[in-house]
Amino acid sequence: MAPRRLPVLFILITVTIDAMGIGLILPVMPDLIREVRGASLADAALWGGMLSAVYAVMQFGFSPLIGNLSDRFGRRPILLISMGVLALDYVVMAVAGTIWLLFAGRIVAGIAAATHSTALAYMADITDSSKRAQNFGLISAGFGMGFIFGPVIGGLLGGLDPRAPFIAAACLAAANFAFGWFVLPESLPPERRRAFDWSRANPAGALKSMRKLPGVGALLAVMLAYQIANFTYPAVWAYYIQGAFGWDARMVGLSLAAYGVAIAVVQGGLIRAILPRLGEGRAVFWGLILNTGCLLAYGVATQGWMIWILIPISAVGAIVAPAMQGVMSRAAGERQQGELQGVLSSISALSMILSPLMMTQAFFWFTREAATLRLPGAPFLLGAVLMAGALAIYMGTRPRAATTPVV
């Protein structure tokens, strides 16, 4: 492999480990919480939900800070320090004997894993603006692969010991830290760095700063609506599949793996064929339309075989996120890439907080015993409404946002 490709490989491994780190521990969290709490499975589920929420909250709060630090001090030190901290944190979680130490571990992991914005900024630094969306798709593909392999490896290792996945995650993070130490050059030259500003290094300040850029404020609203709608899949998929079609856990896992593979294929390969032909503006436009239609189809599907047809079609809609990132990256300018990606990471984390709350409530009200209308697909219909809203906002920003006309 040519030396110039090694930094990109490090970035892809980093985001894959971040995603795997989440998936690795999901299969063992119930057993681990029951072990440290001596509690029932229901109690463990309650604590597990809070552990997931605090992780997302930390990513939401600290992504702009991490992004701004990378704009000030460079990408290399931020990426390496975060990877080293993540390795140590997994060791602490592997030996944790109390629920509060697990909480501390999740807090630190949420902060350390907030480097997704810095990874995206690194790719923006080393890539020509016309090809950024394609490379952003590679990062999304890395995340997708992490979500595929993480639960599988975590389940296998968890069968040996509930703490084994944490040791595996620590080893992966430590190995990647060592790899990055030798192959990762700095991508942000001193003349392109800017002073650190606390007023911009928080979600509110960073959003306010981004709103000053032409068209970016509205595009952030598009991204938020899109992300909340898109997170319908992980938020309620297992409940929806079982409630609508009676599938068992094995079929749920197979369908999730199929969706993850389809996403990885689209963002890792197909996107490179689609974007040059459509352009980023058209890709966002048609992707939002496709996503709206697929969410509607999931919401009204009546047979299990329909899901297998919808999975590869809906995966094509994943082109929206990297295309949107490309559009906004052009608008932000070279000196604000870290800050922009920090804001986008905060929006993603905020979506991970809001979407499960909204979608599980929709599922509950339309599947409970007293429901007037039983509709397991209700969360997907709600997601379709949000996706259509994102499309409407985007159409209003089209003259400023799209580098290529959408119609």
mmCIF file of C-alpha atoms in Angstrom:
data_model
loop_
_atom_site.group_PDB
_atom_site.id
_atom_site.type_symbol
_atom_site.label_atom_id
_atom_site.label_comp_id
_atom_site.label_asym_id
_atom_site.label_seq_id
_atom_site.Cartn_x
_atom_site.Cartn_y
_atom_site.Cartn_z
ATOM 1 C CA MET A 1 0.000 0.000 0.000
ATOM 2 C CA ALA A 2 1.380 3.382 -0.985
ATOM 3 C CA PRO A 3 2.451 5.514 2.013
ATOM 4 C CA ARG A 4 -0.002 8.280 1.044
ATOM 5 C CA ARG A 5 -2.864 5.843 1.631
ATOM 6 C CA LEU A 6 -1.817 4.859 5.143
ATOM 7 C CA PRO A 7 -3.261 7.978 6.842
ATOM 8 C CA VAL A 8 -6.607 7.319 5.139
ATOM 9 C CA LEU A 9 -6.441 3.721 6.355
ATOM 10 C CA PHE A 10 -5.827 4.953 9.906
ATOM 11 C CA ILE A 11 -8.861 7.260 9.679
ATOM 12 C CA LEU A 12 -11.065 4.438 8.409
ATOM 13 C CA ILE A 13 -9.846 2.083 11.150
ATOM 14 C CA THR A 14 -10.494 4.801 13.726
ATOM 15 C CA VAL A 15 -14.137 5.317 12.780
ATOM 16 C CA THR A 16 -14.638 1.549 12.439
ATOM 17 C CA ILE A 17 -13.271 1.005 15.956
ATOM 18 C CA ASP A 18 -15.543 3.767 17.258
ATOM 19 C CA ALA A 19 -18.540 1.958 15.764
ATOM 20 C CA MET A 20 -17.313 -1.490 16.806
ATOM 21 C CA GLY A 21 -16.736 -0.211 20.322
ATOM 22 C CA ILE A 22 -20.449 0.496 20.577
ATOM 23 C CA GLY A 23 -21.522 -2.780 19.000
ATOM 24 C CA LEU A 24 -18.991 -4.924 20.857
ATOM 25 C CA ILE A 25 -20.492 -4.150 24.243
ATOM 26 C CA LEU A 26 -24.199 -4.186 23.347
ATOM 27 C CA PRO A 27 -24.616 -7.988 23.609
ATOM 28 C CA VAL A 28 -22.971 -8.146 27.049
ATOM 29 C CA MET A 29 -24.312 -5.022 28.741
ATOM 30 C CA PRO A 30 -27.365 -6.802 30.277
ATOM 31 C CA ASP A 31 -25.185 -9.512 31.865
ATOM 32 C CA LEU A 32 -22.526 -7.026 32.962
ATOM 33 C CA ILE A 33 -25.044 -4.667 34.564
ATOM 34 C CA ARG A 34 -26.757 -7.551 36.327
ATOM 35 C CA GLU A 35 -23.358 -8.672 37.588
ATOM 36 C CA VAL A 36 -22.396 -5.300 39.071
ATOM 37 C CA ARG A 37 -25.897 -4.421 40.276
ATOM 38 C CA GLY A 38 -27.269 -7.815 41.271
ATOM 39 C CA ALA A 39 -30.470 -6.701 39.550
ATOM 40 C CA SER A 40 -33.194 -8.197 37.395
ATOM 41 C CA LEU A 41 -33.130 -8.088 33.614
ATOM 42 C CA ALA A 42 -35.767 -5.327 33.604
ATOM 43 C CA ASP A 43 -33.654 -3.230 35.965
ATOM 44 C CA ALA A 44 -30.602 -3.920 33.800
ATOM 45 C CA ALA A 45 -32.482 -2.668 30.738
ATOM 46 C CA LEU A 46 -33.315 0.562 32.557
ATOM 47 C CA TRP A 47 -29.679 1.164 33.502
ATOM 48 C CA GLY A 48 -28.546 0.148 30.031
ATOM 49 C CA GLY A 49 -30.785 2.792 28.484
ATOM 50 C CA MET A 50 -29.289 5.451 30.743
ATOM 51 C CA LEU A 51 -25.754 4.318 29.875
ATOM 52 C CA SER A 52 -26.560 4.650 26.177
ATOM 53 C CA ALA A 53 -28.102 8.076 26.702
ATOM 54 C CA VAL A 54 -25.146 9.463 28.640
ATOM 55 C CA TYR A 55 -22.789 8.277 25.889
ATOM 56 C CA ALA A 56 -24.841 10.142 23.255
ATOM 57 C CA VAL A 57 -25.115 13.238 25.456
ATOM 58 C CA MET A 58 -21.322 13.366 25.821
ATOM 59 C CA GLN A 59 -20.862 13.116 22.075
ATOM 60 C CA PHE A 60 -23.420 15.869 21.554
ATOM 61 C CA GLY A 61 -21.783 18.207 24.052
ATOM 62 C CA PHE A 62 -18.134 17.607 23.238
ATOM 63 C CA SER A 63 -18.056 17.177 19.444
ATOM 64 C CA PRO A 64 -17.800 20.956 18.780
ATOM 65 C CA LEU A 65 -15.076 21.252 21.451
ATOM 66 C CA ILE A 66 -13.043 18.443 19.895
ATOM 67 C CA GLY A 67 -13.571 19.886 16.420
ATOM 68 C CA ASN A 68 -12.429 23.349 17.538
ATOM 69 C CA LEU A 69 -9.378 21.912 19.297
ATOM 70 C CA SER A 70 -8.402 20.196 16.053
ATOM 71 C CA ASP A 71 -8.750 23.537 14.205
ATOM 72 C CA ARG A 72 -6.364 25.088 16.746
ATOM 73 C CA PHE A 73 -3.778 22.370 17.433
ATOM 74 C CA GLY A 74 -4.106 20.145 14.360
ATOM 75 C CA ARG A 75 -5.795 16.847 13.646
ATOM 76 C CA ARG A 76 -2.957 14.454 14.506
ATOM 77 C CA PRO A 77 -2.648 15.144 18.275
ATOM 78 C CA ILE A 78 -6.426 15.121 18.789
ATOM 79 C CA LEU A 79 -6.900 11.817 16.954
ATOM 80 C CA LEU A 80 -3.986 10.093 18.713
ATOM 81 C CA ILE A 81 -4.828 11.360 22.205
ATOM 82 C CA SER A 82 -8.457 10.347 21.826
ATOM 83 C CA MET A 83 -7.531 6.866 20.608
ATOM 84 C CA GLY A 84 -5.133 6.391 23.545
ATOM 85 C CA VAL A 85 -7.748 7.586 26.049
ATOM 86 C CA LEU A 86 -10.308 5.245 24.507
ATOM 87 C CA ALA A 87 -7.950 2.276 24.930
ATOM 88 C CA LEU A 88 -7.406 3.071 28.625
ATOM 89 C CA ASP A 89 -11.114 3.659 29.168
ATOM 90 C CA TYR A 90 -12.029 0.212 27.866
ATOM 91 C CA VAL A 91 -9.552 -1.312 30.304
ATOM 92 C CA VAL A 92 -11.268 0.549 33.156
ATOM 93 C CA MET A 93 -14.670 -0.696 32.012
ATOM 94 C CA ALA A 94 -13.332 -4.249 31.793
ATOM 95 C CA VAL A 95 -12.504 -4.209 35.514
ATOM 96 C CA ALA A 96 -15.401 -2.017 36.687
ATOM 97 C CA GLY A 97 -17.084 -3.389 39.778
ATOM 98 C CA THR A 98 -19.814 -0.770 40.224
ATOM 99 C CA ILE A 99 -22.467 0.777 38.020
ATOM 100 C CA TRP A 100 -21.016 4.218 38.703
ATOM 101 C CA LEU A 101 -17.649 3.211 37.306
ATOM 102 C CA LEU A 102 -19.447 1.970 34.208
ATOM 103 C CA PHE A 103 -21.131 5.366 33.965
ATOM 104 C CA ALA A 104 -17.756 7.081 34.278
ATOM 105 C CA GLY A 105 -16.427 4.813 31.548
ATOM 106 C CA ARG A 106 -19.296 5.624 29.215
ATOM 107 C CA ILE A 107 -18.839 9.345 29.845
ATOM 108 C CA VAL A 108 -15.137 9.204 28.992
ATOM 109 C CA ALA A 109 -15.790 6.942 25.983
ATOM 110 C CA GLY A 110 -18.438 9.344 24.671
ATOM 111 C CA ILE A 111 -15.977 12.231 24.864
ATOM 112 C CA ALA A 112 -13.087 10.274 23.354
ATOM 113 C CA ALA A 113 -15.245 8.926 20.526
ATOM 114 C CA ALA A 114 -16.337 12.479 19.628
ATOM 115 C CA THR A 115 -13.394 12.542 17.202
ATOM 116 C CA HIS A 116 -15.666 11.559 14.333
ATOM 117 C CA SER A 117 -15.702 15.263 13.482
ATOM 118 C CA THR A 118 -11.899 15.389 13.470
ATOM 119 C CA ALA A 119 -11.693 12.321 11.241
ATOM 120 C CA LEU A 120 -14.034 13.996 8.758
ATOM 121 C CA ALA A 121 -12.041 17.228 8.981
ATOM 122 C CA TYR A 122 -8.819 15.299 8.269
ATOM 123 C CA MET A 123 -10.404 13.839 5.140
ATOM 124 C CA ALA A 124 -11.556 17.322 4.120
ATOM 125 C CA ASP A 125 -7.984 18.631 4.589
ATOM 126 C CA ILE A 126 -6.385 16.067 2.296
ATOM 127 C CA THR A 127 -9.120 15.838 -0.343
ATOM 128 C CA ASP A 128 -10.017 18.163 -3.190
ATOM 129 C CA SER A 129 -13.387 19.811 -2.538
ATOM 130 C CA SER A 130 -14.931 18.117 -5.576
ATOM 131 C CA LYS A 131 -14.230 14.645 -4.126
ATOM 132 C CA ARG A 132 -14.921 15.227 -0.437
ATOM 133 C CA ALA A 133 -18.419 13.762 -0.465
ATOM 134 C CA GLN A 134 -17.061 10.507 -1.904
ATOM 135 C CA ASN A 135 -14.444 10.211 0.847
ATOM 136 C CA PHE A 136 -17.009 11.154 3.480
ATOM 137 C CA GLY A 137 -18.892 8.139 2.147
ATOM 138 C CA LEU A 138 -15.842 5.967 2.904
ATOM 139 C CA ILE A 139 -15.966 7.097 6.529
ATOM 140 C CA SER A 140 -19.674 6.295 6.696
ATOM 141 C CA ALA A 141 -18.904 2.878 5.223
ATOM 142 C CA GLY A 142 -16.317 2.323 7.954
ATOM 143 C CA PHE A 143 -18.955 3.133 10.539
ATOM 144 C CA GLY A 144 -21.345 0.737 8.839
ATOM 145 C CA MET A 145 -18.824 -2.100 8.870
ATOM 146 C CA GLY A 146 -18.137 -1.432 12.539
ATOM 147 C CA PHE A 147 -21.824 -1.775 13.337
ATOM 148 C CA ILE A 148 -21.949 -5.051 11.403
ATOM 149 C CA PHE A 149 -18.949 -6.754 12.988
ATOM 150 C CA GLY A 150 -19.185 -5.217 16.452
ATOM 151 C CA PRO A 151 -22.270 -7.082 17.718
ATOM 152 C CA VAL A 152 -21.096 -10.348 16.126
ATOM 153 C CA ILE A 153 -17.662 -10.222 17.778
ATOM 154 C CA GLY A 154 -19.148 -8.931 21.028
ATOM 155 C CA GLY A 155 -21.643 -11.779 21.134
ATOM 156 C CA LEU A 156 -18.958 -14.407 20.508
ATOM 157 C CA LEU A 157 -16.557 -12.974 23.084
ATOM 158 C CA GLY A 158 -19.363 -12.320 25.541
ATOM 159 C CA GLY A 159 -20.100 -16.032 25.534
ATOM 160 C CA LEU A 160 -16.685 -16.518 27.109
ATOM 161 C CA ASP A 161 -16.884 -13.651 29.592
ATOM 162 C CA PRO A 162 -19.020 -10.474 29.782
ATOM 163 C CA ARG A 163 -15.870 -8.382 30.130
ATOM 164 C CA ALA A 164 -13.967 -9.922 27.201
ATOM 165 C CA PRO A 165 -15.371 -7.485 24.572
ATOM 166 C CA PHE A 166 -13.966 -4.552 26.550
ATOM 167 C CA ILE A 167 -10.503 -6.104 26.488
ATOM 168 C CA ALA A 168 -10.855 -6.683 22.747
ATOM 169 C CA ALA A 169 -11.896 -3.063 22.192
ATOM 170 C CA ALA A 170 -8.955 -1.859 24.295
ATOM 171 C CA CYS A 171 -6.512 -3.943 22.252
ATOM 172 C CA LEU A 172 -7.941 -2.664 18.967
ATOM 173 C CA ALA A 173 -7.737 0.963 20.113
ATOM 174 C CA ALA A 174 -4.173 0.530 21.413
ATOM 175 C CA ALA A 175 -3.038 -1.130 18.186
ATOM 176 C CA ASN A 176 -4.564 1.656 16.105
ATOM 177 C CA PHE A 177 -2.900 4.270 18.320
ATOM 178 C CA ALA A 178 0.472 2.661 17.617
ATOM 179 C CA PHE A 179 -0.317 2.475 13.901
ATOM 180 C CA GLY A 180 -1.340 6.132 13.757
ATOM 181 C CA TRP A 181 1.767 7.231 15.684
ATOM 182 C CA PHE A 182 3.936 6.033 12.810
ATOM 183 C CA VAL A 183 1.811 6.715 9.714
ATOM 184 C CA LEU A 184 -0.354 9.775 10.460
ATOM 185 C CA PRO A 185 1.101 13.109 9.347
ATOM 186 C CA GLU A 186 -0.496 16.407 10.299
ATOM 187 C CA SER A 187 -3.025 17.539 7.667
ATOM 188 C CA LEU A 188 -3.636 21.104 8.886
ATOM 189 C CA PRO A 189 -0.691 23.455 8.256
ATOM 190 C CA PRO A 190 -0.044 26.219 10.846
ATOM 191 C CA GLU A 191 -1.161 29.002 8.508
ATOM 192 C CA ARG A 192 -4.648 27.463 8.265
ATOM 193 C CA ARG A 193 -5.160 27.079 12.013
ATOM 194 C CA ARG A 194 -7.195 29.531 14.027
ATOM 195 C CA ALA A 195 -7.402 30.615 17.628
ATOM 196 C CA PHE A 196 -9.488 28.548 20.004
ATOM 197 C CA ASP A 197 -12.707 30.285 21.058
ATOM 198 C CA TRP A 198 -14.819 28.932 23.918
ATOM 199 C CA SER A 199 -17.904 30.687 22.524
ATOM 200 C CA ARG A 200 -17.710 28.438 19.454
ATOM 201 C CA ALA A 201 -16.564 25.263 21.235
ATOM 202 C CA ASN A 202 -20.028 24.256 22.466
ATOM 203 C CA PRO A 203 -23.132 23.114 20.583
ATOM 204 C CA ALA A 204 -25.013 26.419 20.954
ATOM 205 C CA GLY A 205 -22.050 28.639 20.074
ATOM 206 C CA ALA A 206 -20.963 26.446 17.189
ATOM 207 C CA LEU A 207 -24.481 26.367 15.724
ATOM 208 C CA LYS A 208 -24.692 30.146 16.019
ATOM 209 C CA SER A 209 -21.372 30.486 14.228
ATOM 210 C CA MET A 210 -22.426 28.119 11.440
ATOM 211 C CA ARG A 211 -25.689 30.028 10.919
ATOM 212 C CA LYS A 212 -23.672 33.039 9.773
ATOM 213 C CA LEU A 213 -22.492 31.134 6.704
ATOM 214 C CA PRO A 214 -24.790 31.509 3.675
ATOM 215 C CA GLY A 215 -27.323 28.676 3.563
ATOM 216 C CA VAL A 216 -25.614 26.530 6.204
ATOM 217 C CA GLY A 217 -28.122 27.244 8.983
ATOM 218 C CA ALA A 218 -31.010 25.857 6.942
ATOM 219 C CA LEU A 219 -28.878 22.904 5.835
ATOM 220 C CA LEU A 220 -28.224 22.065 9.478
ATOM 221 C CA ALA A 221 -32.004 21.910 9.980
ATOM 222 C CA VAL A 222 -32.211 19.572 6.991
ATOM 223 C CA MET A 223 -29.531 17.355 8.494
ATOM 224 C CA LEU A 224 -31.234 17.250 11.897
ATOM 225 C CA ALA A 225 -34.609 16.242 10.446
ATOM 226 C CA TYR A 226 -32.916 13.692 8.183
ATOM 227 C CA GLN A 227 -30.906 12.162 11.030
ATOM 228 C CA ILE A 228 -33.870 11.863 13.404
ATOM 229 C CA ALA A 229 -35.891 10.182 10.651
ATOM 230 C CA ASN A 230 -33.000 7.932 9.630
ATOM 231 C CA PHE A 231 -32.372 6.786 13.212
ATOM 232 C CA THR A 232 -35.824 5.210 13.136
ATOM 233 C CA TYR A 233 -34.109 2.067 11.818
ATOM 234 C CA PRO A 234 -31.835 1.294 14.795
ATOM 235 C CA ALA A 235 -34.297 2.800 17.294
ATOM 236 C CA VAL A 236 -37.234 0.453 16.660
ATOM 237 C CA TRP A 237 -36.135 -2.131 14.090
ATOM 238 C CA ALA A 238 -36.119 -5.127 16.453
ATOM 239 C CA TYR A 239 -39.503 -4.186 17.955
ATOM 240 C CA TYR A 240 -41.033 -3.424 14.555
ATOM 241 C CA ILE A 241 -39.875 -6.661 12.925
ATOM 242 C CA GLN A 242 -41.137 -8.798 15.781
ATOM 243 C CA GLY A 243 -44.393 -6.870 16.198
ATOM 244 C CA ALA A 244 -45.245 -6.719 12.490
ATOM 245 C CA PHE A 245 -44.054 -10.101 11.234
ATOM 246 C CA GLY A 246 -43.290 -12.219 14.314
ATOM 247 C CA TRP A 247 -39.619 -12.730 13.382
ATOM 248 C CA ASP A 248 -37.351 -14.231 16.037
ATOM 249 C CA ALA A 249 -34.025 -12.800 17.252
ATOM 250 C CA ARG A 250 -32.079 -14.697 14.579
ATOM 251 C CA MET A 251 -34.089 -13.145 11.768
ATOM 252 C CA VAL A 252 -33.811 -9.732 13.384
ATOM 253 C CA GLY A 253 -30.024 -10.106 13.476
ATOM 254 C CA LEU A 254 -29.866 -11.312 9.868
ATOM 255 C CA SER A 255 -31.973 -8.393 8.646
ATOM 256 C CA LEU A 256 -29.818 -5.885 10.562
ATOM 257 C CA ALA A 257 -26.658 -7.444 9.122
ATOM 258 C CA ALA A 258 -28.150 -7.296 5.609
ATOM 259 C CA TYR A 259 -29.003 -3.626 6.065
ATOM 260 C CA GLY A 260 -25.515 -2.876 7.393
ATOM 261 C CA VAL A 261 -23.866 -4.641 4.432
ATOM 262 C CA ALA A 262 -26.110 -2.774 1.992
ATOM 263 C CA ILE A 263 -25.222 0.564 3.605
ATOM 264 C CA ALA A 264 -21.507 -0.264 3.445
ATOM 265 C CA VAL A 265 -21.766 -1.198 -0.250
ATOM 266 C CA VAL A 266 -23.541 2.061 -1.062
ATOM 267 C CA GLN A 267 -21.285 4.372 0.940
ATOM 268 C CA GLY A 268 -18.055 2.536 0.253
ATOM 269 C CA GLY A 269 -18.483 1.915 -3.459
ATOM 270 C CA LEU A 270 -21.748 2.828 -5.179
ATOM 271 C CA ILE A 271 -21.577 6.419 -3.996
ATOM 272 C CA ARG A 272 -18.407 6.924 -6.059
ATOM 273 C CA ALA A 273 -20.375 6.087 -9.185
ATOM 274 C CA ILE A 274 -23.500 8.054 -8.248
ATOM 275 C CA LEU A 275 -22.090 11.365 -7.006
ATOM 276 C CA PRO A 276 -19.966 12.281 -10.052
ATOM 277 C CA ARG A 277 -23.025 11.764 -12.279
ATOM 278 C CA LEU A 278 -25.681 13.405 -10.136
ATOM 279 C CA GLY A 279 -23.636 16.001 -8.283
ATOM 280 C CA GLU A 280 -24.041 16.623 -4.561
ATOM 281 C CA GLY A 281 -27.172 18.788 -4.946
ATOM 282 C CA ARG A 282 -29.109 16.264 -7.002
ATOM 283 C CA ALA A 283 -27.906 13.409 -4.761
ATOM 284 C CA VAL A 284 -29.400 15.110 -1.696
ATOM 285 C CA PHE A 285 -32.659 15.902 -3.515
ATOM 286 C CA TRP A 286 -33.295 12.440 -4.937
ATOM 287 C CA GLY A 287 -31.938 10.738 -1.826
ATOM 288 C CA LEU A 288 -34.457 12.551 0.398
ATOM 289 C CA ILE A 289 -37.279 11.575 -1.964
ATOM 290 C CA LEU A 290 -36.139 7.938 -1.954
ATOM 291 C CA ASN A 291 -35.846 7.896 1.842
ATOM 292 C CA THR A 292 -39.331 9.334 2.267
ATOM 293 C CA GLY A 293 -40.800 6.679 -0.025
ATOM 294 C CA CYS A 294 -38.959 3.822 1.698
ATOM 295 C CA LEU A 295 -40.037 4.941 5.178
ATOM 296 C CA LEU A 296 -43.619 5.040 3.963
ATOM 297 C CA ALA A 297 -43.229 1.544 2.487
ATOM 298 C CA TYR A 298 -41.838 0.141 5.752
ATOM 299 C CA GLY A 299 -44.696 1.786 7.620
ATOM 300 C CA VAL A 300 -47.394 0.021 5.589
ATOM 301 C CA ALA A 301 -45.608 -3.276 4.749
ATOM 302 C CA THR A 302 -47.779 -6.308 5.474
ATOM 303 C CA GLN A 303 -45.505 -9.239 4.523
ATOM 304 C CA GLY A 304 -42.006 -10.140 5.674
ATOM 305 C CA TRP A 305 -40.724 -10.687 2.136
ATOM 306 C CA MET A 306 -41.315 -6.994 1.459
ATOM 307 C CA ILE A 307 -38.598 -6.137 3.970
ATOM 308 C CA TRP A 308 -35.938 -8.024 2.002
ATOM 309 C CA ILE A 309 -36.863 -6.029 -1.105
ATOM 310 C CA LEU A 310 -36.883 -2.720 0.753
ATOM 311 C CA ILE A 311 -33.512 -3.189 2.486
ATOM 312 C CA PRO A 312 -31.236 -2.697 -0.569
ATOM 313 C CA ILE A 313 -33.467 0.063 -1.964
ATOM 314 C CA SER A 314 -33.537 2.040 1.288
ATOM 315 C CA ALA A 315 -29.770 1.615 1.673
ATOM 316 C CA VAL A 316 -29.261 3.722 -1.470
ATOM 317 C CA GLY A 317 -30.808 6.603 0.470
ATOM 318 C CA ALA A 318 -27.671 6.645 2.640
ATOM 319 C CA ILE A 319 -26.106 8.796 -0.087
ATOM 320 C CA VAL A 320 -27.796 11.824 1.515
ATOM 321 C CA ALA A 321 -25.452 12.208 4.513
ATOM 322 C CA PRO A 322 -22.096 12.319 2.667
ATOM 323 C CA ALA A 323 -23.613 14.459 -0.108
ATOM 324 C CA MET A 324 -24.936 16.916 2.491
ATOM 325 C CA GLN A 325 -21.552 16.947 4.197
ATOM 326 C CA GLY A 326 -19.958 17.774 0.862
ATOM 327 C CA VAL A 327 -22.378 20.661 0.233
ATOM 328 C CA MET A 328 -21.792 22.159 3.694
ATOM 329 C CA SER A 329 -18.048 21.553 3.573
ATOM 330 C CA ARG A 330 -17.852 23.797 0.503
ATOM 331 C CA ALA A 331 -19.829 26.529 2.269
ATOM 332 C CA ALA A 332 -17.796 26.450 5.492
ATOM 333 C CA GLY A 333 -14.371 27.166 4.005
ATOM 334 C CA GLU A 334 -10.984 25.641 4.741
ATOM 335 C CA ARG A 335 -10.479 27.194 8.190
ATOM 336 C CA GLN A 336 -13.751 25.929 9.679
ATOM 337 C CA GLN A 337 -13.785 22.283 8.627
ATOM 338 C CA GLY A 338 -13.182 20.995 12.158
ATOM 339 C CA GLU A 339 -15.852 23.251 13.605
ATOM 340 C CA LEU A 340 -18.377 22.275 10.928
ATOM 341 C CA GLN A 341 -17.766 18.555 11.401
ATOM 342 C CA GLY A 342 -18.043 19.052 15.167
ATOM 343 C CA VAL A 343 -21.476 20.627 14.693
ATOM 344 C CA LEU A 344 -22.535 17.775 12.408
ATOM 345 C CA SER A 345 -21.362 15.224 14.984
ATOM 346 C CA SER A 346 -23.372 17.042 17.651
ATOM 347 C CA ILE A 347 -26.441 16.921 15.415
ATOM 348 C CA SER A 348 -25.897 13.197 14.940
ATOM 349 C CA ALA A 349 -25.570 12.678 18.697
ATOM 350 C CA LEU A 350 -28.669 14.818 19.346
ATOM 351 C CA SER A 351 -30.559 12.659 16.872
ATOM 352 C CA MET A 352 -29.411 9.545 18.741
ATOM 353 C CA ILE A 353 -30.982 11.031 21.867
ATOM 354 C CA LEU A 354 -34.239 12.288 20.338
ATOM 355 C CA SER A 355 -35.077 9.612 17.775
ATOM 356 C CA PRO A 356 -35.308 6.608 20.152
ATOM 357 C CA LEU A 357 -37.516 8.629 22.509
ATOM 358 C CA MET A 358 -39.863 9.670 19.702
ATOM 359 C CA MET A 359 -39.959 6.424 17.758
ATOM 360 C CA THR A 360 -40.364 4.042 20.708
ATOM 361 C CA GLN A 361 -43.248 6.214 21.948
ATOM 362 C CA ALA A 362 -44.904 5.983 18.522
ATOM 363 C CA PHE A 363 -44.439 2.212 18.544
ATOM 364 C CA PHE A 364 -45.876 1.939 22.074
ATOM 365 C CA TRP A 365 -49.026 3.965 21.390
ATOM 366 C CA PHE A 366 -49.846 2.058 18.211
ATOM 367 C CA THR A 367 -49.128 -1.463 19.503
ATOM 368 C CA ARG A 368 -50.382 -1.389 23.095
ATOM 369 C CA GLU A 369 -53.438 -3.461 23.986
ATOM 370 C CA ALA A 370 -55.708 -0.416 24.221
ATOM 371 C CA ALA A 371 -54.644 0.975 20.828
ATOM 372 C CA THR A 372 -57.595 1.837 18.573
ATOM 373 C CA LEU A 373 -55.436 1.238 15.499
ATOM 374 C CA ARG A 374 -52.669 -1.374 15.672
ATOM 375 C CA LEU A 375 -49.854 -0.165 13.449
ATOM 376 C CA PRO A 376 -46.302 -1.437 14.228
ATOM 377 C CA GLY A 377 -44.998 0.655 11.331
ATOM 378 C CA ALA A 378 -46.130 3.936 12.924
ATOM 379 C CA PRO A 379 -42.550 5.041 13.752
ATOM 380 C CA PHE A 380 -41.597 4.716 10.084
ATOM 381 C CA LEU A 381 -44.585 6.820 9.046
ATOM 382 C CA LEU A 382 -43.469 9.467 11.543
ATOM 383 C CA GLY A 383 -39.982 9.204 10.070
ATOM 384 C CA ALA A 384 -41.433 9.719 6.586
ATOM 385 C CA VAL A 385 -43.079 12.950 7.744
ATOM 386 C CA LEU A 386 -39.762 14.198 9.135
ATOM 387 C CA MET A 387 -37.918 13.177 5.965
ATOM 388 C CA ALA A 388 -40.465 15.024 3.829
ATOM 389 C CA GLY A 389 -39.930 18.052 6.062
ATOM 390 C CA ALA A 390 -36.187 17.821 5.438
ATOM 391 C CA LEU A 391 -36.872 17.750 1.691
ATOM 392 C CA ALA A 392 -39.100 20.833 1.915
ATOM 393 C CA ILE A 393 -36.437 22.794 3.828
ATOM 394 C CA TYR A 394 -33.749 21.688 1.398
ATOM 395 C CA MET A 395 -35.807 22.807 -1.586
ATOM 396 C CA GLY A 396 -36.008 26.242 0.019
ATOM 397 C CA THR A 397 -32.200 26.431 0.269
ATOM 398 C CA ARG A 398 -31.534 25.009 -3.202
ATOM 399 C CA PRO A 399 -30.245 28.152 -4.949
ATOM 400 C CA ARG A 400 -27.591 28.693 -2.288
ATOM 401 C CA ALA A 401 -26.809 25.144 -1.160
ATOM 402 C CA ALA A 402 -26.595 23.058 -4.269
ATOM 403 C CA THR A 403 -23.441 23.239 -6.291
ATOM 404 C CA THR A 404 -25.417 21.506 -9.036
ATOM 405 C CA PRO A 405 -29.096 22.243 -9.779
ATOM 406 C CA VAL A 406 -31.420 19.601 -8.379
ATOM 407 C CA VAL A 407 -33.932 19.818 -11.178
#
